XYZ file of C-alpha atoms in Angstrom:
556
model
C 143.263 22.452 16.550
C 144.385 22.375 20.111
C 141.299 23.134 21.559
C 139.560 20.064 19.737
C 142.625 17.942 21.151
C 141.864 20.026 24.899
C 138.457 18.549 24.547
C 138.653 15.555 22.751
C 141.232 14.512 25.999
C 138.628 15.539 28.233
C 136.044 13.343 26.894
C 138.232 10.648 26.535
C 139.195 11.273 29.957
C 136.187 11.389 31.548
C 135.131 8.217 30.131
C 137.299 6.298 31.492
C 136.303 7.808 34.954
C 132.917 6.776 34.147
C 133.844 3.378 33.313
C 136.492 3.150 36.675
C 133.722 4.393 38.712
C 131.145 1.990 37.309
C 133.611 -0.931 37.643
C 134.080 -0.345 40.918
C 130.866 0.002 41.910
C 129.863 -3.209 40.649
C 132.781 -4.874 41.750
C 132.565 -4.007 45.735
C 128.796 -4.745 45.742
C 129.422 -8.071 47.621
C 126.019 -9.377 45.437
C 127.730 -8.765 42.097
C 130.218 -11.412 40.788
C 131.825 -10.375 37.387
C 132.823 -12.651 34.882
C 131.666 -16.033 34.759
C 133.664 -19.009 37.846
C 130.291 -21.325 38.549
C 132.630 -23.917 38.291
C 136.031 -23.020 39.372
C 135.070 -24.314 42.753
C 133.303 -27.666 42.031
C 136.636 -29.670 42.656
C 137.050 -27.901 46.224
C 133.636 -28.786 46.961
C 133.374 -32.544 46.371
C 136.994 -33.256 47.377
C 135.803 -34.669 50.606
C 138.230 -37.108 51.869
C 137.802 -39.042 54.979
C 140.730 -41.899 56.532
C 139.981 -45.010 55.245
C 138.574 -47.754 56.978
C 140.541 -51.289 56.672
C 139.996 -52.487 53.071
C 138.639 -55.782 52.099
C 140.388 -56.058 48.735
C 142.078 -58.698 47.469
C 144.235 -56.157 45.771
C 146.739 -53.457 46.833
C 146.584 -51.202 43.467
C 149.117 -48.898 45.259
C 152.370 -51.691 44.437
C 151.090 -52.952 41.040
C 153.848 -52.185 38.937
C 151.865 -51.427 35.981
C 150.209 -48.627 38.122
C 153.504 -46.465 39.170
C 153.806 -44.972 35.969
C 154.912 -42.218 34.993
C 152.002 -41.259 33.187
C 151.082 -38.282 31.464
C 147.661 -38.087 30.102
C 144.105 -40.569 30.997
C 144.612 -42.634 28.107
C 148.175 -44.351 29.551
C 145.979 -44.858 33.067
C 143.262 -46.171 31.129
C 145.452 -48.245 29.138
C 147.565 -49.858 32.369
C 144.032 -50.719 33.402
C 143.119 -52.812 31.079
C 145.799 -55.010 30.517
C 144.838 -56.446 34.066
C 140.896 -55.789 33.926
C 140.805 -57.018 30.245
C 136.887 -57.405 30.117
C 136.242 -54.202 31.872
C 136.684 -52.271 28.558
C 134.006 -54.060 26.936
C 131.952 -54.275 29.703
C 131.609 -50.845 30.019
C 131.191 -49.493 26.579
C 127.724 -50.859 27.025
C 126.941 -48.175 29.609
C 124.968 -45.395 29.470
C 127.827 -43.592 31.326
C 129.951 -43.918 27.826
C 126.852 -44.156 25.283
C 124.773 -41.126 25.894
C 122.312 -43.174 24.461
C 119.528 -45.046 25.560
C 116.549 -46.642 23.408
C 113.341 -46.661 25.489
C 111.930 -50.886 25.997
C 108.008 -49.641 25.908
C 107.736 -46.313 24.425
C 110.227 -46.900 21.530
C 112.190 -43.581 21.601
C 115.569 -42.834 21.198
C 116.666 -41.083 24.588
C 120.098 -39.754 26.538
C 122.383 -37.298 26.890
C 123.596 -37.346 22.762
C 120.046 -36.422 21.693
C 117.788 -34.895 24.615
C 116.652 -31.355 25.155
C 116.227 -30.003 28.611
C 115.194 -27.250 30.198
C 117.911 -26.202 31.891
C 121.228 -25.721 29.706
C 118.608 -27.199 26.917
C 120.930 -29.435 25.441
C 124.721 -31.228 25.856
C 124.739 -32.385 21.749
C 127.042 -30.068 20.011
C 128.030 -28.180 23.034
C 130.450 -31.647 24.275
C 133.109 -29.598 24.697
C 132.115 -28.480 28.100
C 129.568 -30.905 28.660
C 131.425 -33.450 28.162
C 133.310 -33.186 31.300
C 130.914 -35.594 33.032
C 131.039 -38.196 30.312
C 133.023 -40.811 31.419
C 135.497 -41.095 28.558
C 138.640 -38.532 27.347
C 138.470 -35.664 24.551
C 134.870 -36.015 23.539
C 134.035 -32.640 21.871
C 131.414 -33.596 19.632
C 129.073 -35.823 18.765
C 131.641 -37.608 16.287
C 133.742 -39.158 19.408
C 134.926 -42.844 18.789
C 132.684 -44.650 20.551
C 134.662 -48.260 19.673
C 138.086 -46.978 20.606
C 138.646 -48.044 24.866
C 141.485 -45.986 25.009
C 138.716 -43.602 25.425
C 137.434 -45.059 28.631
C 138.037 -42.542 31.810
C 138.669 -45.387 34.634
C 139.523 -42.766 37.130
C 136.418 -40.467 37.236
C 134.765 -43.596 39.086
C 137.562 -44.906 41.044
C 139.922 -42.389 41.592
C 139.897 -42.059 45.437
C 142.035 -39.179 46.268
C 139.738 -36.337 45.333
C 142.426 -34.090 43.152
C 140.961 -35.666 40.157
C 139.485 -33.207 37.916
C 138.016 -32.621 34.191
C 138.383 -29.542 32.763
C 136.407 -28.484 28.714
C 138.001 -30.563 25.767
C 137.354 -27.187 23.781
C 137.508 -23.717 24.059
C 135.044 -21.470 25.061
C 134.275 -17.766 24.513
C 135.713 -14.552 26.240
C 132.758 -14.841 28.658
C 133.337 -17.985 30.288
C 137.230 -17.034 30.135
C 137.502 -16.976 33.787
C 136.301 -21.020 34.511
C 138.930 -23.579 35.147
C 141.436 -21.417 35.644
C 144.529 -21.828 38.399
C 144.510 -25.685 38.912
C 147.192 -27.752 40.005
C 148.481 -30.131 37.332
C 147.158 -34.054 37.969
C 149.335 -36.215 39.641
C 148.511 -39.348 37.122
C 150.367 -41.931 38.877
C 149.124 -40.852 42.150
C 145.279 -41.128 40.948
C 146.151 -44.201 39.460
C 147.171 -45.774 42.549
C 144.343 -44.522 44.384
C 141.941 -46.336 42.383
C 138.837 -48.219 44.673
C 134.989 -48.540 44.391
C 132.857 -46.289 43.576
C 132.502 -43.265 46.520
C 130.241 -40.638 46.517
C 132.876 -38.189 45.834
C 132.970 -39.954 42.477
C 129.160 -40.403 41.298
C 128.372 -36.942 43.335
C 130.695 -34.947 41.500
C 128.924 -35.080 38.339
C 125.286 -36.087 39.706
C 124.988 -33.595 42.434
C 126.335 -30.964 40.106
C 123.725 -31.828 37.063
C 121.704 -28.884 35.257
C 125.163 -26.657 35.820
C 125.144 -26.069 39.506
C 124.534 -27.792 43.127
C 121.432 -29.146 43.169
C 119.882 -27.596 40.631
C 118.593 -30.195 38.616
C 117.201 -33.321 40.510
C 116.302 -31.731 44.353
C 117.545 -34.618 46.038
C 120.945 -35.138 44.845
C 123.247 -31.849 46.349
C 126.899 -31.760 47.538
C 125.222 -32.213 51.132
C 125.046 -35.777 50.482
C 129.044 -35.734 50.458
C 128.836 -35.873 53.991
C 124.804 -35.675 55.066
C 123.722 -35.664 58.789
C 121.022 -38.444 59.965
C 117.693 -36.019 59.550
C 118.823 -35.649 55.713
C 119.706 -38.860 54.605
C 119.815 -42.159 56.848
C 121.086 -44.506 54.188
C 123.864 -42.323 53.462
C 125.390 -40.045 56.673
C 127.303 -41.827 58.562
C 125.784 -41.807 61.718
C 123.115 -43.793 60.212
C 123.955 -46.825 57.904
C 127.268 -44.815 55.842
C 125.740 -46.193 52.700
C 127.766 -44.792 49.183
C 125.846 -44.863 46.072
C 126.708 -47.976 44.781
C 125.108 -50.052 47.711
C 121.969 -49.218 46.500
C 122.808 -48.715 42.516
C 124.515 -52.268 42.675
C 127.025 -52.633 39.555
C 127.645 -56.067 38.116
C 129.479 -55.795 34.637
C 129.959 -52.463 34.833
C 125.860 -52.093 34.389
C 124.384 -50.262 37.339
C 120.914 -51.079 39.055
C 118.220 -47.862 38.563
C 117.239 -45.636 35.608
C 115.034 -42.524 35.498
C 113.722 -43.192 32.142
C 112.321 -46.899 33.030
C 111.708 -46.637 36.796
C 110.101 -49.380 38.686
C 107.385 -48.346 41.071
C 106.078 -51.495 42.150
C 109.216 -54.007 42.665
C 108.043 -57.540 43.099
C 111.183 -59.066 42.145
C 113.827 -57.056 43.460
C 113.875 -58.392 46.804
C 117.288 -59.148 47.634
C 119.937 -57.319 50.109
C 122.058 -54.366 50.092
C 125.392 -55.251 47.937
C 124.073 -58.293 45.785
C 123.313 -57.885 41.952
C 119.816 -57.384 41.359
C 118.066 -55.330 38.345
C 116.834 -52.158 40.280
C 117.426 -49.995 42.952
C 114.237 -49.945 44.902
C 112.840 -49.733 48.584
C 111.603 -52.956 48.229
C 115.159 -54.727 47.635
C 115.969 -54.415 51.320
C 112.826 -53.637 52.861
C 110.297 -56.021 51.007
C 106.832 -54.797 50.090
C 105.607 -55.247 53.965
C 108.458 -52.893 55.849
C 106.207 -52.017 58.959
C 106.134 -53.909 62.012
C 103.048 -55.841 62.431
C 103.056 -56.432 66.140
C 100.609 -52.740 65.700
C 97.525 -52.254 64.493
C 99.165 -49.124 62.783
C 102.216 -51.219 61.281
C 99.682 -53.836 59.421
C 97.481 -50.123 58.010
C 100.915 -48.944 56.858
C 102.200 -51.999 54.860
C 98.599 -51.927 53.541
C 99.739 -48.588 51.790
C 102.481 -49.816 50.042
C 100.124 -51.243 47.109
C 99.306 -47.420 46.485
C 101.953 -45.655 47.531
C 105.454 -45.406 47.229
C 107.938 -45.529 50.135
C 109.081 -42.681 49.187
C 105.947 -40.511 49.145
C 105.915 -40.837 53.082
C 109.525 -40.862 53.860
C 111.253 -37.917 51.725
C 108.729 -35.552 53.419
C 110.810 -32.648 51.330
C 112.808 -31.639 48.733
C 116.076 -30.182 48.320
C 116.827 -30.393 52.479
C 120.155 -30.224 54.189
C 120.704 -26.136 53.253
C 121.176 -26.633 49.776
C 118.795 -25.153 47.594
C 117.420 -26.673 44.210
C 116.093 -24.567 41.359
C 112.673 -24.483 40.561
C 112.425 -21.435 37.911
C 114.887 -20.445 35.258
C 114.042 -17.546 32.721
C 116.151 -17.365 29.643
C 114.496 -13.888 28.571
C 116.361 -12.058 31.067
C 119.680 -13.648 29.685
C 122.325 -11.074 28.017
C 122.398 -8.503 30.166
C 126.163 -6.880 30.458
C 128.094 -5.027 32.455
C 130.967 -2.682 31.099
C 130.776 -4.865 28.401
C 131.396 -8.074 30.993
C 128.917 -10.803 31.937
C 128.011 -10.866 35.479
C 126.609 -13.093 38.157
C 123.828 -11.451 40.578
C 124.037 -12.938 43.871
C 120.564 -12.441 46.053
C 119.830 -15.891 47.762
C 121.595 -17.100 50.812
C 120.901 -20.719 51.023
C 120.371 -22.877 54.342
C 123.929 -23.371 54.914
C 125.077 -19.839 54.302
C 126.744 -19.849 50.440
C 125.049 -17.313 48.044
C 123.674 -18.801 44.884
C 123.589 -16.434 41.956
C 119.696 -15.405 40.845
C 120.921 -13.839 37.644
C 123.746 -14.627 35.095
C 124.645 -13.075 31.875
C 124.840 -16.399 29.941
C 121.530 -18.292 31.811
C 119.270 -15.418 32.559
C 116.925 -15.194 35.957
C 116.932 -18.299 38.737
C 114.133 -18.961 41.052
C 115.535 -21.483 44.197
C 113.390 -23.627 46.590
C 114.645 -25.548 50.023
C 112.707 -28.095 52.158
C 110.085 -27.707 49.412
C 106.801 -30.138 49.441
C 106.999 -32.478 46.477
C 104.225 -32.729 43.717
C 102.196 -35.888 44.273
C 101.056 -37.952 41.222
C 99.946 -41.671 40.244
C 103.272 -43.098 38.462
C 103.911 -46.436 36.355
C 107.172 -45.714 36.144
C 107.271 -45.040 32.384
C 108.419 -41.394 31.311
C 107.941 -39.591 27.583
C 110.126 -37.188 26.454
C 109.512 -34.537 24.283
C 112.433 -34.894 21.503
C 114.522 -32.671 18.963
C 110.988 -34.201 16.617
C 108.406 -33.683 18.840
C 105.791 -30.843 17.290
C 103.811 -29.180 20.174
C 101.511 -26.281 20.420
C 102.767 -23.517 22.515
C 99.179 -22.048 22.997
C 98.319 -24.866 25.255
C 100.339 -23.794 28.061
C 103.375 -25.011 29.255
C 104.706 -28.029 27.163
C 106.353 -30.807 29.002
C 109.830 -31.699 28.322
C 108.928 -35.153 30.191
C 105.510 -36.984 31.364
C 104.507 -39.747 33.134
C 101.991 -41.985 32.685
C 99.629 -44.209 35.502
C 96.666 -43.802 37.457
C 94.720 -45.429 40.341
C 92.873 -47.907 37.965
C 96.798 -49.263 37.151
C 98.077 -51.802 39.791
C 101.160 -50.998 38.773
C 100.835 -47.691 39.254
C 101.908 -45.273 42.674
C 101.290 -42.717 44.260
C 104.679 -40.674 43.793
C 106.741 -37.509 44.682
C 108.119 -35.584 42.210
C 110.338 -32.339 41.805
C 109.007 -29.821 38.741
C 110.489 -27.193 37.415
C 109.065 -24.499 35.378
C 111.522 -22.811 32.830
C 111.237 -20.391 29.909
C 113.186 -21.126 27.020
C 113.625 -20.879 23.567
C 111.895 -22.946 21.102
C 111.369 -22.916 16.745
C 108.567 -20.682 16.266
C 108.339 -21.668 12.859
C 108.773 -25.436 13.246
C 107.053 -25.270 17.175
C 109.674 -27.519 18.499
C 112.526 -27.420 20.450
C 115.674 -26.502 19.423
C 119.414 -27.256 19.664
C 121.439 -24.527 20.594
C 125.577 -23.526 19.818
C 126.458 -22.214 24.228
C 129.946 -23.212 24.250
C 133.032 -22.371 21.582
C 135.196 -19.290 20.775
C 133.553 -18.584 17.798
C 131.170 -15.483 17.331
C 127.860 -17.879 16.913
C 128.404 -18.998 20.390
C 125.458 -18.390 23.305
C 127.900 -18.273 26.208
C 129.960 -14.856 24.260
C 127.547 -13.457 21.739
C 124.376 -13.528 23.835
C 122.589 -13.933 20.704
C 119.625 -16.625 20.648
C 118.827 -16.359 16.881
C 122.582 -17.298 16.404
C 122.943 -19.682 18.558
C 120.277 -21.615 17.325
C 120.839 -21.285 13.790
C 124.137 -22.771 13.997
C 123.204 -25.295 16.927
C 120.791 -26.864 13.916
C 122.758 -26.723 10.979
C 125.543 -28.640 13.132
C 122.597 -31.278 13.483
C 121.648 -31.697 10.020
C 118.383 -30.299 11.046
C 116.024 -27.912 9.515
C 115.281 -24.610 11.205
C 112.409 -22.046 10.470
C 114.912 -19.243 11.350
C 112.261 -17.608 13.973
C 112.206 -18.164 17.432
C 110.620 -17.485 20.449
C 110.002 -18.569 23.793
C 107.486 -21.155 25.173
C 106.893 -22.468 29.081
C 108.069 -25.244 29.468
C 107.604 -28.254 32.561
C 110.323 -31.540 33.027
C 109.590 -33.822 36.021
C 112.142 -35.495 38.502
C 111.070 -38.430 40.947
C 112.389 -38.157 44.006
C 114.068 -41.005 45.508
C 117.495 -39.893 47.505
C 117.212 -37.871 51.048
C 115.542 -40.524 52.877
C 114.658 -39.317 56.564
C 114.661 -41.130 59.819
C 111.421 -43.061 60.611
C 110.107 -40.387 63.047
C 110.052 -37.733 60.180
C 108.200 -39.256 58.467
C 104.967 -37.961 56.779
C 101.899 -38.371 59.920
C 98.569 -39.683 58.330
C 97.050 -36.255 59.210
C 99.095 -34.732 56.163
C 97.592 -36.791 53.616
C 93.934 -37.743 55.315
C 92.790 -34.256 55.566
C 90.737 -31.929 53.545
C 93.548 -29.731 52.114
C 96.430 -32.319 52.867
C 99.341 -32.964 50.132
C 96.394 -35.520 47.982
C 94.038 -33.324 48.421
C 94.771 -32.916 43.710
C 94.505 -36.653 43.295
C 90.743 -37.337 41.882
C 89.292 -40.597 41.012
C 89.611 -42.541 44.824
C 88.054 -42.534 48.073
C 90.431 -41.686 50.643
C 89.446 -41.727 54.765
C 89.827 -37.838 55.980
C 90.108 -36.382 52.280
C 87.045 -37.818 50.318
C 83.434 -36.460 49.746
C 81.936 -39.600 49.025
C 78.210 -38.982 50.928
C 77.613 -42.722 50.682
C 80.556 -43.970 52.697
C 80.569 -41.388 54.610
C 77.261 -41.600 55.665
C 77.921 -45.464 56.127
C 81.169 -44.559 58.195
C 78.997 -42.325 60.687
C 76.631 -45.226 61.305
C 79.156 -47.560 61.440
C 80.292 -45.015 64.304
C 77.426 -44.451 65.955
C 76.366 -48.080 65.818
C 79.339 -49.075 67.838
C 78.840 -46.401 70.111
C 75.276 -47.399 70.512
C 76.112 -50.698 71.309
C 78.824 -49.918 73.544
C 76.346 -48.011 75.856
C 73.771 -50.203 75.510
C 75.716 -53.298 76.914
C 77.126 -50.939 79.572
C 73.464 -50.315 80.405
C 72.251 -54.021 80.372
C 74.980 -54.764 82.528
C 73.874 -52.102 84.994
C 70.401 -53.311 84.622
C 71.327 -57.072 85.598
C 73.858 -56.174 88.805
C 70.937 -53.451 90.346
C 68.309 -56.724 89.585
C 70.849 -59.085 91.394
C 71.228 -57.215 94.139
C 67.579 -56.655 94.308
């Protein structure tokens, strides 16, 4: 008996050395992170505050009495708010910022945060309770939220100016994201309160720079560099160029801004007006006009003869995700799962421009591919994007399906020649059903993603919390989803040179269906171009000779 207790010690004993040992090890390899903190630092980083430059306002919000609390939760900020701003309420439960929801003009379908699948967490519906933290309104954790009620309305997440603002999950989440959120200092309400201003970029940035669950990783060209960007990344927006924020371009009037991704216009002929007055879109064209080149040069009156084809910003964001902050381009969900001592992990193995480490592997995400100063795809774009919804049926033999198109070609005048950001993702989809599902990732509750690491789970109950029916096999299918690029505008002089599109091999070298000087095979013009050529040429020498000719014969 006490030599089964001698041994049984032993075991037990050595066990726990294995497990110390292993712990360690993971723990001082400087590329492991345990536990799960992608976010416990996403306050630090956009809480950029500069001094203030003389305001303009008509209003001091720092000595309204009805802003010096105290206070003790949103709703009683939201609340003093609107008993001066008394149409701002209303105003604003129009916007897409509170809806979620957005019901496409040409193509019909029903579109926004609330219903869309991704391909990069796949899907906010039924996981609001950490999603939620960039919807502009308080305690939404599911898709149930009172919509009508303006007590709702989060004021401060736009206007809040002193950058200790913060929004942490309305719900609870599983043992494996146990380590986010935690250690912050408690709001100050009456402090934000008083604070309150215009938009900044530390308010739109720290949601939009953050989107797809990390810096950068969703759109390319919107990363926390644009918090403070040098010239050679962004010329609208660093301040030693024109120190634009976000709203001079994505002008608000009624709490409605100017520029959407689903309905995009390419070819602005009405949107002419200047930086700060209400207009319907935030294009090139509504400060620069259609004809933005000089035409004192020959080359200034070529270029504005482009802008019928191509879009500004084909020439002028020359690449994507610049400014040392990567963007992700790849994300495998296979790999997802994988545990250590029982702990997720984060795998750290790329060093970005500016020197942070971005994780390529985490237990509740799988496998990350990143990209910096990466060439955009080039495609003819009307501005019109489809989405593939919770009801679209595709076949997963044919490849990669795409989570959103575009539609246009050459043939369209209203179509141009635009730069996009793609991203290539394997995820999980209804084998039975071939769609895409909705999945349960956040909640303390054993059918959770982000703590069971179970797909079949977490899409079982993700559906059935939908109403909506589910084959109960899965499996995973390639998917595409495509992001125009419009933000990291560079100085004139970087921009693209002729050579890299009028070339055999240059970045149109894909686009079929036009003639284009330097790039095309057409033998016709060509051949009509070389005499053209050599006809001038001909002629040049020939009057050279005449004139020869006639001064010997005068001389004579």
């Amino acid at each position: 008996m006490y030599r089964f207790n001698y041994i049984f010690l032993s075991f037990s004993i050595l066990i726990l050395a294995l497990g110390w040992v292993t712990t360690t090890l993971a723990s001082s390899d400087p590329k492991i992170e345990m536990g799960i903190s992608e976010y416990t630092k996403t306050d630090e980083r956009h809480a950029i505050i500069k001094p203030k430059k003389e305001s303009k306002a008509t209003t001091d919000h720092t000595k309204l009495k009805e802003l010096q609390g105290p206070f003790f939760s949103g709703p009683e900020v939201t609340k003093a708010c609107l008993e001066c701003h008394n149409t701002a309420g209303h105003q604003f439960m129009k916007n897409k910022h509170w809806t979620w929801d957005y019901k496409h003009p040409k193509t019909g379908q029903h579109l926004g945060k609330s219903v869309l699948i991704n391909n990069f967490c796949t899907n906010a519906r039924g996981n609001e309770g950490m999603c939620a933290q960039c919807h502009a309104g308080y305690n939404m954790d599911s898709p149930d939220f009172d919509f009508t009620n303006q007590d709702n309305i989060d004021c401060l997440v736009c206007h809040e100016s002193t950058g200790t603002y913060y929004k942490t999950p309305t719900s609870k989440g599983n043992k494996a994201c146990s380590v986010m959120f935690e250690g912050k200092p408690a709001i100050d309400w009456a402090a934000v309160a008083k604070s309150v201003e215009m938009p900044t970029r530390n308010n739109c940035g720290k949601c939009h720079f953050y989107g797809g669950g990390g810096d950068n990783v969703k759109h390319g060209d919107l990363s926390s560099v644009l918090f403070d960007p040098p010239k050679d990344v962004d010329v609208h927006m660093s301040e030693a160029g024109e120190g634009f924020s976000c709203v001079t371009c994505h002008v608000g009037e009624g709490h409605e801004w100017a520029g959407s991704r689903y309905e995009m216009l390419v070819n602005d002929e009405t949107g002419t007006g200047k930086p700060g007055m209400p207009r319907d879109v935030a294009s090139c064209e509504s400060c620069h006009s259609a004809s933005p080149h000089p035409i004192t040069s020959v080359q200034g009156i070529k270029l504005n003869s482009h802008t019928q084809t191509v879009a500004c910003e084909t020439c002028h964001i020359p690449a994507i995700a610049r400014g040392g902050v990567a963007t992700e381009v790849d994300w495998d969900w296979r790999t997802m799962g994988k545990l250590k001592d029982g702990e997720g992990f984060k795998l750290k193995e790329y060093t970005q421009g500016d020197g942070h480490h971005r994780a390529t592997y985490k237990s509740i995400k799988g496998t990350f591919t990143y990209a910096e100063d990466l060439e955009p795809m080039y495609a003819w774009f009307d501005g019109t994007m489809n989405y593939t919804t919770i009801a679209t049926k595709f076949d997963p033999s044919k490849g990669p399906i795409d989570i959103n198109s575009f539609s246009g070609s050459h043939d369209d005048p209203g179509s141009r020649i635009y730069p996009f950001k793609r991203m290539h993702t394997t995820q999980p989809y209804d084998k039975g059903n071939n769609t895409l599902p909705y999945m349960h990732l956040w909640g303390n509750d054993d059918s959770a993603l982000w703590g069971n690491y179970d797909f079949g789970k977490a899409i079982e109950a993700g559906m059935k919390k939908n109403g909506i029916p589910y084959s109960d096999e899965w499996g995973f299918v390639e998917t595409y989803s495509y992001w125009p690029i419009n933000h990291m505008v560079a100085p004139k002089d970087d921009a693209l040179s002729c050579s890299s599109c009028h070339s055999h091999d240059g970045r149109l070298d894909h686009l079929e269906g036009f003639y284009m000087p330097g790039r095309g095979k057409n033998e016709m013009l060509d051949l009509i171009g070389l005499l053209a050529v050599l006809g001038t040429l001909g002629g040049v020498l020939g009057h050279g000779a005449l004139r020869m000719i006639a001064t010997r014969r005068r001389k004579v």
